[in-house]
Coordinates of C-alpha atoms in Angstrom, one line a residue:
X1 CA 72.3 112.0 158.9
X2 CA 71.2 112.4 155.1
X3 CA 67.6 112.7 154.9
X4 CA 65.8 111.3 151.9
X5 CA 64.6 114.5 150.4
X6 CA 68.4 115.5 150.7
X7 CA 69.4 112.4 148.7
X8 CA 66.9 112.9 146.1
X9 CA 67.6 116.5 145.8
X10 CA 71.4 115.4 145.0
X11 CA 70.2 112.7 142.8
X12 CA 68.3 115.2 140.6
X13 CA 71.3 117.9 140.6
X14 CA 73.8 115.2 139.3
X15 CA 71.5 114.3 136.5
X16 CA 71.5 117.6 134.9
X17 CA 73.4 117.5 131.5
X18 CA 76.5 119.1 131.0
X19 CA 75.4 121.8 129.5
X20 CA 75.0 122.4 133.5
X21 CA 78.9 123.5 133.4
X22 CA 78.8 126.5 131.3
X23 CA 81.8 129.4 132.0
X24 CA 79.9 131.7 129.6
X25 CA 77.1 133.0 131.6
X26 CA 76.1 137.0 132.1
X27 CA 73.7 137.9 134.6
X28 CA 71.2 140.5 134.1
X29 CA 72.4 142.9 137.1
X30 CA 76.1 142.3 135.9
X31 CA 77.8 145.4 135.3
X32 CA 78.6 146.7 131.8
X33 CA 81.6 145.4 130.5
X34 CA 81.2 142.2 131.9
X35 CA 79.1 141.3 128.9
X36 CA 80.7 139.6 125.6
X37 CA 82.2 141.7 123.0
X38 CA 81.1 141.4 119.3
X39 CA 83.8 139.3 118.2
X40 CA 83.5 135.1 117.4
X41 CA 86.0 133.3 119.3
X42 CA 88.1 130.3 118.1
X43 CA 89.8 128.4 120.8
X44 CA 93.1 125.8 120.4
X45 CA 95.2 123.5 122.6
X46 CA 98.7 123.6 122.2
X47 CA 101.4 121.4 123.6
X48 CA 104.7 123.0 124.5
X49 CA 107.9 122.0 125.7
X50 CA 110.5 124.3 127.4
X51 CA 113.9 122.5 127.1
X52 CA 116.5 122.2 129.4
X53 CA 114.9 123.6 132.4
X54 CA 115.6 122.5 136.2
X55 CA 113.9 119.1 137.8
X56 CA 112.9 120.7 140.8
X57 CA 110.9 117.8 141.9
X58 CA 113.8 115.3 141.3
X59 CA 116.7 117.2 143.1
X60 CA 118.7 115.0 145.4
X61 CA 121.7 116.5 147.3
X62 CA 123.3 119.2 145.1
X63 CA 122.9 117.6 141.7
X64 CA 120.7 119.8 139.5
X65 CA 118.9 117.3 137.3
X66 CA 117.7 118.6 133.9
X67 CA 114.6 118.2 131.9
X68 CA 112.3 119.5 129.2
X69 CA 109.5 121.2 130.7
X70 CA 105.9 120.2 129.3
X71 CA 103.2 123.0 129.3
X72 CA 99.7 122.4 127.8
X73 CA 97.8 125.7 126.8
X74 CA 94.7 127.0 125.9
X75 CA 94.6 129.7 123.0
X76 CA 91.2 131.8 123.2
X77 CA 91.7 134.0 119.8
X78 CA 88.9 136.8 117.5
X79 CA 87.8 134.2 115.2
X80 CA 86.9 134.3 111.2
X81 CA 83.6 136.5 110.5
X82 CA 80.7 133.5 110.1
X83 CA 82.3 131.6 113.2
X84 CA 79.0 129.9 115.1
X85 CA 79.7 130.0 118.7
X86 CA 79.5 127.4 120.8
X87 CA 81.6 124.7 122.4
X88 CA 83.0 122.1 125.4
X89 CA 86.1 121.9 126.8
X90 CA 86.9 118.4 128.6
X91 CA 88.5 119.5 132.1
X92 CA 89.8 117.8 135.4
X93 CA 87.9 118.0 138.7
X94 CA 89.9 119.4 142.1
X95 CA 90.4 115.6 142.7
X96 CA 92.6 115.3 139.6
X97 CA 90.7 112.1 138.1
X98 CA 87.2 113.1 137.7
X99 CA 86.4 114.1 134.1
X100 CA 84.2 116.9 133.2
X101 CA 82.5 119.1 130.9
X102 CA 82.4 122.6 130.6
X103 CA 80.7 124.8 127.6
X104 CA 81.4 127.7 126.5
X105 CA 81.2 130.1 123.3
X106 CA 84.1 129.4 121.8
X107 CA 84.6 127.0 118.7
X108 CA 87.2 124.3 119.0
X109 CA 90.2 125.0 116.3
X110 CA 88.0 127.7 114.1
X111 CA 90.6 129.9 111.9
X112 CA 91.4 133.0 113.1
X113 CA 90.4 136.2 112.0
X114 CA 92.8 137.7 109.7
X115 CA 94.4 141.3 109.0
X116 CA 94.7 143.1 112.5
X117 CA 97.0 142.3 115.8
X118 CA 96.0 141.5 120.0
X119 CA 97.3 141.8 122.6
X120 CA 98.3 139.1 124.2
X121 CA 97.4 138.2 127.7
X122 CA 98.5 135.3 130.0
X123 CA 96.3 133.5 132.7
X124 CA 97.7 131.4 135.3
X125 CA 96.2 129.8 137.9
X126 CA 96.5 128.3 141.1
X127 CA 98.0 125.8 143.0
X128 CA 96.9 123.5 142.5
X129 CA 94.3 124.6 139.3
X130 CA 94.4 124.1 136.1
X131 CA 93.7 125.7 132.4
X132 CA 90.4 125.9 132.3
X133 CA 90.1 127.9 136.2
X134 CA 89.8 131.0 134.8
X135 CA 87.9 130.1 131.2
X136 CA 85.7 132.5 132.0
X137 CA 88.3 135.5 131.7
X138 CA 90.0 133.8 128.6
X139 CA 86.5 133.7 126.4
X140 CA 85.2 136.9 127.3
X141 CA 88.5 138.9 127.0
X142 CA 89.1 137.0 123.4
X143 CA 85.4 138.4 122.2
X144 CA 86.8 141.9 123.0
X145 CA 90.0 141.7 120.7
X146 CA 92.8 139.9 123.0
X147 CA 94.7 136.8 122.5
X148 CA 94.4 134.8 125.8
X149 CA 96.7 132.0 126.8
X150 CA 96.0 130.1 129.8
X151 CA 98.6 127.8 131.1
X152 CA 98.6 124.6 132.5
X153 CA 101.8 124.6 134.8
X154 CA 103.5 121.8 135.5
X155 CA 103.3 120.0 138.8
X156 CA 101.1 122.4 140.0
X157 CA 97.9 120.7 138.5
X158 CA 95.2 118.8 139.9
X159 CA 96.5 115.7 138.0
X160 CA 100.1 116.6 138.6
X161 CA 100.8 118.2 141.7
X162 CA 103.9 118.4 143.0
X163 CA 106.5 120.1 145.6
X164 CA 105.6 123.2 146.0
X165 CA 109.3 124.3 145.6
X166 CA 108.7 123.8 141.8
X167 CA 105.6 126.4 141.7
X168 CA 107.6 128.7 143.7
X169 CA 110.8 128.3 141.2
X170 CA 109.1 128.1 137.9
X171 CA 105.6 130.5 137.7
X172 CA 108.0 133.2 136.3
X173 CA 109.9 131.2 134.2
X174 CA 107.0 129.8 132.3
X175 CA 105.0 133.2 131.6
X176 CA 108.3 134.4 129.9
X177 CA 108.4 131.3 128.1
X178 CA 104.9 131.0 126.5
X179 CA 105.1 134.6 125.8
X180 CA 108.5 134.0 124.1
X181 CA 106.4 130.5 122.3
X182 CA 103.7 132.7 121.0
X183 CA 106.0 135.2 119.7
X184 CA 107.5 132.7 117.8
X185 CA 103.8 130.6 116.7
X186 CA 103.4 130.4 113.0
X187 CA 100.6 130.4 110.7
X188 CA 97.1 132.2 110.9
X189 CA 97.0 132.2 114.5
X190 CA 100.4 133.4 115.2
X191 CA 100.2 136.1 112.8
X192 CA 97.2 138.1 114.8
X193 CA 99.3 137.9 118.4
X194 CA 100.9 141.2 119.0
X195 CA 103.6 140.4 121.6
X196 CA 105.1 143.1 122.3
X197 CA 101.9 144.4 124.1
X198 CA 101.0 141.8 127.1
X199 CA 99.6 141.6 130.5
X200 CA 99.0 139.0 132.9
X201 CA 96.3 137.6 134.7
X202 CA 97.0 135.1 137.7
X203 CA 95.3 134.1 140.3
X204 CA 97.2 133.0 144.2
X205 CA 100.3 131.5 142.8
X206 CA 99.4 132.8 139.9
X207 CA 99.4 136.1 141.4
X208 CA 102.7 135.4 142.8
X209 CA 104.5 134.5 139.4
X210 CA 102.7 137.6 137.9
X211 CA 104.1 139.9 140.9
X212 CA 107.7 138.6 140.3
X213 CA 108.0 138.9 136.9
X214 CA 106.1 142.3 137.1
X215 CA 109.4 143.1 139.3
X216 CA 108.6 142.4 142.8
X217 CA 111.4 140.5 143.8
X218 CA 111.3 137.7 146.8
X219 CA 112.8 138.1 150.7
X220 CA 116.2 136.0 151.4
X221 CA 114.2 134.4 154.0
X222 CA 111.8 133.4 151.4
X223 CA 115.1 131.2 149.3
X224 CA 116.2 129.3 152.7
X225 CA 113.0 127.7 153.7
X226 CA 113.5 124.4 154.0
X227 CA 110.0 124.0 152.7
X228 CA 110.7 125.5 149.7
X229 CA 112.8 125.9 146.8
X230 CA 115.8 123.5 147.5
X231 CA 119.6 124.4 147.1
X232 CA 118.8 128.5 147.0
X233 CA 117.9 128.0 143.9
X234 CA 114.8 130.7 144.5
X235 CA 117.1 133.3 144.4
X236 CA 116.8 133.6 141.0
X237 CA 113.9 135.8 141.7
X238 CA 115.8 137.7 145.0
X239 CA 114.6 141.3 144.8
X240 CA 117.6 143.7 143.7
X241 CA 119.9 140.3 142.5
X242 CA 120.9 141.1 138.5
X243 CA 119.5 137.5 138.0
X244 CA 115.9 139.4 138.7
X245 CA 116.4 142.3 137.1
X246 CA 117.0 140.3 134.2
X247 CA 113.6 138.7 134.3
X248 CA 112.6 142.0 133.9
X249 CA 109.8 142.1 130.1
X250 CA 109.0 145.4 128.7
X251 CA 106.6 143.5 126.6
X252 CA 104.3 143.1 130.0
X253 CA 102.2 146.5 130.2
X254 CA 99.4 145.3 132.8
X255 CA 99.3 142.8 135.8
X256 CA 95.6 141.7 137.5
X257 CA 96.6 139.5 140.4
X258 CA 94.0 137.8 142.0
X259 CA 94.0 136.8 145.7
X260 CA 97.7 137.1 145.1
X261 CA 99.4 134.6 147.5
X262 CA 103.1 135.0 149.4
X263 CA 103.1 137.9 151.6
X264 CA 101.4 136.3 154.4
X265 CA 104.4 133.7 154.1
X266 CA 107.2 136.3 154.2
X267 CA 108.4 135.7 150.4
X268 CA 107.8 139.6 150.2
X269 CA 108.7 142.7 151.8
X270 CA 108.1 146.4 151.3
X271 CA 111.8 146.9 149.3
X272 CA 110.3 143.9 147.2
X273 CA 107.3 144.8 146.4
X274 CA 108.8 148.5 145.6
X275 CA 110.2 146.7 142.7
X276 CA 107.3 146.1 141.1
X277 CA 106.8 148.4 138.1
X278 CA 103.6 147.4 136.0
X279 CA 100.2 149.1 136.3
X280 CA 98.2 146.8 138.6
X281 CA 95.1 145.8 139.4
X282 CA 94.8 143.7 142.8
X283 CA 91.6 141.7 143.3
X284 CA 90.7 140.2 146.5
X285 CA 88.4 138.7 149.1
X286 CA 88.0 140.5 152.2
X287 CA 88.0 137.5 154.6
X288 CA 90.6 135.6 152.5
X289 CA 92.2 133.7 155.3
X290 CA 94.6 131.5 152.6
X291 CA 96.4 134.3 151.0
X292 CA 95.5 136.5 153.6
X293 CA 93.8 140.1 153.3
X294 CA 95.7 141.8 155.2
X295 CA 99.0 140.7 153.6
X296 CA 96.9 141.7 150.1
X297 CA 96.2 144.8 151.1
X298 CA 100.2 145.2 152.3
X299 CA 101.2 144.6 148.4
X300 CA 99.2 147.0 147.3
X301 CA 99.8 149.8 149.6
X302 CA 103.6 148.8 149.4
X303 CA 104.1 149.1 145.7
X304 CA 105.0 152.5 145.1
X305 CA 107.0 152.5 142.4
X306 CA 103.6 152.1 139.8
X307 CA 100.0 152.8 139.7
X308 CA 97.7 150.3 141.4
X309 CA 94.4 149.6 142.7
X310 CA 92.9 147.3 144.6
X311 CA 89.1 145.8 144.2
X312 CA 87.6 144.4 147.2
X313 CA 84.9 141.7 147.4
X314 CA 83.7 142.1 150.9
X315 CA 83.1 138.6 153.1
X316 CA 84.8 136.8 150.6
X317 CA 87.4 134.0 150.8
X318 CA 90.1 133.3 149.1
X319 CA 87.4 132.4 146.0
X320 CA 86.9 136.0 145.0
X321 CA 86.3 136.6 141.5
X322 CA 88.8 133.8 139.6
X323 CA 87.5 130.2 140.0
X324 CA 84.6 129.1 137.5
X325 CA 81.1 127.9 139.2
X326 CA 81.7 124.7 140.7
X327 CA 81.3 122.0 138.2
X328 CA 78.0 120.3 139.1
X329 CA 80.0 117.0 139.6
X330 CA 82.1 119.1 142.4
X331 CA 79.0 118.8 144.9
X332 CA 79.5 115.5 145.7
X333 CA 82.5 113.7 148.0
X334 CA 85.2 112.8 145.5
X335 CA 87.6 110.1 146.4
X336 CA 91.2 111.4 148.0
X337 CA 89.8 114.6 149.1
X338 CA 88.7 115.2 152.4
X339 CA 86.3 118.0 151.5
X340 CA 84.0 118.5 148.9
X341 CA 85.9 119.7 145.7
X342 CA 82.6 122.2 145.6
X343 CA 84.6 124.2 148.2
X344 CA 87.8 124.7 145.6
X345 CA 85.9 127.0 143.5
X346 CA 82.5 128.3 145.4
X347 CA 82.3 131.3 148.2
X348 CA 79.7 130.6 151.1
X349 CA 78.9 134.3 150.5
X350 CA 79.5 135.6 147.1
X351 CA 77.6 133.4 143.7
X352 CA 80.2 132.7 141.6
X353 CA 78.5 134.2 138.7
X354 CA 78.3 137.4 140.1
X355 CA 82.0 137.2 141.2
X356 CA 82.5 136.3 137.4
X357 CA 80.9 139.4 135.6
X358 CA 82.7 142.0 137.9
X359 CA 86.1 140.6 137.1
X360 CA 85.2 140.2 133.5
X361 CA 84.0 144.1 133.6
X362 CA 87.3 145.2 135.5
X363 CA 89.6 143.3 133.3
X364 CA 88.0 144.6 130.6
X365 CA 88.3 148.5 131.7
X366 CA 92.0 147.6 132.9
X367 CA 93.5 145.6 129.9
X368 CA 91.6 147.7 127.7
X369 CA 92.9 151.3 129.2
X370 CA 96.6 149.8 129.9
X371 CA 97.1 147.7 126.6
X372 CA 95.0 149.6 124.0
X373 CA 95.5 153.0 125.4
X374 CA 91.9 153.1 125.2
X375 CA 91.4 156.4 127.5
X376 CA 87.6 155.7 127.6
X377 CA 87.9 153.2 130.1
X378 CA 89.3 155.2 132.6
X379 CA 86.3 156.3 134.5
X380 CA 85.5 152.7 135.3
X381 CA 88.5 153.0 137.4
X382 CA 88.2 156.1 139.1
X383 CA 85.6 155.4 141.5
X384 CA 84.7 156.6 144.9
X385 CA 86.3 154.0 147.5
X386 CA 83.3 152.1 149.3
X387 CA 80.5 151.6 146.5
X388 CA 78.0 151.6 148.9
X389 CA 78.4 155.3 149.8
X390 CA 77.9 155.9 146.0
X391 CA 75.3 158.5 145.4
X392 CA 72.7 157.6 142.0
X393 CA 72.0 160.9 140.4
X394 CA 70.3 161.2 137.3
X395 CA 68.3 163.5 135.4
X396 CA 65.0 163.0 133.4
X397 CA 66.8 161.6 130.9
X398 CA 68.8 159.4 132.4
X399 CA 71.9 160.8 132.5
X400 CA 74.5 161.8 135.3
X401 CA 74.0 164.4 137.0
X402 CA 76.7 167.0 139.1
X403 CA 75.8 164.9 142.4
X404 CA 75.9 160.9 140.7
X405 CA 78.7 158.8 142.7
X406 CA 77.8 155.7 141.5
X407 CA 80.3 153.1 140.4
X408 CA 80.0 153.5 136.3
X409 CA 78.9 151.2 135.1
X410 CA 77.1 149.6 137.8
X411 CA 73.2 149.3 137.4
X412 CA 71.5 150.8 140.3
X413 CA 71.5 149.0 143.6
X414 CA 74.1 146.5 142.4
X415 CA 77.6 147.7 144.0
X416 CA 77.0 146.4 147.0
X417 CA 79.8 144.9 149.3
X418 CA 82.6 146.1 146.9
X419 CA 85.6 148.8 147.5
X420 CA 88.2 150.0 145.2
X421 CA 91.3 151.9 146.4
X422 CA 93.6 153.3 143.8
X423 CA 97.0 154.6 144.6
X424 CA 99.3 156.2 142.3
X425 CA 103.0 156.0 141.8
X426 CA 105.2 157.7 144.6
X427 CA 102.0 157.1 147.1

């Protein structure tokens, strides 16, 4: 039974304003390159169409229907000098009705800044998810000198969710596409997107689209589930088929795969994953029971033919690190779900925040090291294993000494509960 102070408590949360949503926000103990770089960031919407593409979702028997693919974007971009920051995005809940707010630092449609290239980065999120899932990465990597592009994919949103055969078939497809889209973008904006320099960010199925078109290619079981894709049609991503080794982008430097999903369901093995050939960095919970930790843990250790690592939040579900904070109108019932659509983007032991800032810092040192060459970065990847066996050192001035073990970075006391494993190419 509610109790009244319960009630009221609720009451009071739901009237907070919107500016209760913000994806923006950097707490005090977060590590160093979680915070916001120097740069103003402009933000657009763009509506693309893909032509010609299979109707997954409308396949009956063996016809292969046709249609043109619509995918919405977000464009977070280094903005004009004198840009004030500042600004609201208008999002779906988990339910896929509910409207609500976010804010954020970005200004809606500001011009673009103007005589130097990014690179480009892709986010993709989860199924189902949406655009705005991963906001947070797409603001704070723009105010460091990326182009970010998050994707809404089509029938894998909260307002359009579909078979799942269609995610499975087209998470690839679409990531060559809008890189191929932005490539080809005209004007101001299109003019400071340096294609030929990418990586990807995707979280679950996200993760799984990044993995295949990183070069990890799918089990035959994995194209016969009758589940899945229909008609074998998923064999367009079969590892070692010339249909997936034509998928294969030299423009895509870097992968960060978040809670990457598909393992645990047999659509990889160890000869797929030995396919995959881009630097990686694996994020994940380490009580994920959705994608699975264990199967996480087997992608990473499996792909041998690259440099990877693989960041650990310890306790955490299948929420690690991606998801924004819970909108504040997720902490009520919503109508067609039977949970709480707080549940859909909070951890019962992690804050959300926090989770937030250490991705933000990680991407940062990994996108920065892997499509910048910037060498500087490195030692925020080369890190003992278990952070709480990290040793602080410093001398009278603050500085490292011979014995400091401590996660760089990482103010003291605040590594708790995270690992990071790296392995290198051939191990």
């Amino acid at each position: 039974m509610t109790t009244k102070p319960a009630v009221a408590a609720l009451t009071a949360l739901l009237a907070v304003p919107a500016l209760a949503n913000p994806i923006d926000r950097v707490r005090p103990d977060a590590p160093e390159l979680a915070n916001f770089g120097t740069l103003p960031i402009g933000v657009q919407t763009l509506e693309l169409v893909n032509p010609g593409q299979i109707d997954i979702v409308n396949i009956n028997g063996e016809d292969q229907p046709l249609y043109d693919r619509p995918l919405t974007v977000e464009i977070w971009y280094p903005a004009a000098e004198g840009t004030q920051p500042g600004g609201s995005y208008l999002a779906t809940l988990r339910d896929g009705a509910t409207k609500v707010t976010l804010t954020g630092r970005a200004a809606r449609d500001a011009a673009p800044t103007s005589g130097e290239t990014f690179p480009l980065i892709l986010i993709s999120h989860g199924y189902p998810g949406n655009r705005f899932l991963m906001s947070h990465l797409g603001e704070n990597l723009a105010s460091k000198g990326f182009v970010t592009v998050s994707i809404d994919h089509t029938d894998s949103t909260y307002s359009d969710q579909e078979v799942f055969g269609s995610t499975l078939f087209n998470r690839p497809l679409d990531l060559r596409f809008v890189i191929d889209e932005m490539g080809a973008l005209e004007g101001d904006l299109g003019a400071i997107i340096d294609t030929d320099t990418v990586g990807i960010i995707g979280y679950s199925m996200g993760g799984y689209g990044a993995l295949i078109y990183g070069g990890a290619g799918v089990t035959q079981a994995a194209t016969e589930y009758s589940w899945g894709t229909p008609n074998g049609l998923l064999a367009r991503h079969l590892a070692g088929s010339e249909s997936h080794e034509a998928q294969m982008d030299p423009r895509v430097r870097a992968l960060i795969t978040i809670g990457p999903w598909g393992r645990n369901a047999g659509f990889w093995d160890t000869n797929g994953m030995a396919g995959l050939r881009v630097p990686t960095l694996f994020m994940a919970g380490g009580s994920d029971d959705v994608a699975v930790y264990e199967a996480i843990r087997s992608l990473f250790t499996d792909a041998i033919s690259t440099d990877r690592h693989l960041l650990t939040f310890e306790w955490a579900n299948h929420n690690a690190a991606a998801p924004i904070p819970a909108p504040i109108e997720a902490w009520k019932p919503a109508e067609g779900l039977d949970f709480i659509p707080f549940e859909h983007y909070a951890d019962p032991v992690w804050d959300t925040t926090r989770m937030n800032n250490i991705a933000q810092h990680f991407a940062t040192a990994f996108m920065d090291l892997y499509l910048k060459g910037d060498v500087s970065r490195r030692p925020y990847l080369d890190l003992i294993e278990n952070a709480d066996m990290g040793i602080l050192a410093l001398d009278e001035e603050a500085n490292p000494t011979d014995d400091h073990t401590y996660w760089t970075g990482f103010p003291p006391r605040t590594a708790k509960g995270l690992r990071f494993e790296t392995l290198l190419a051939g191990e």
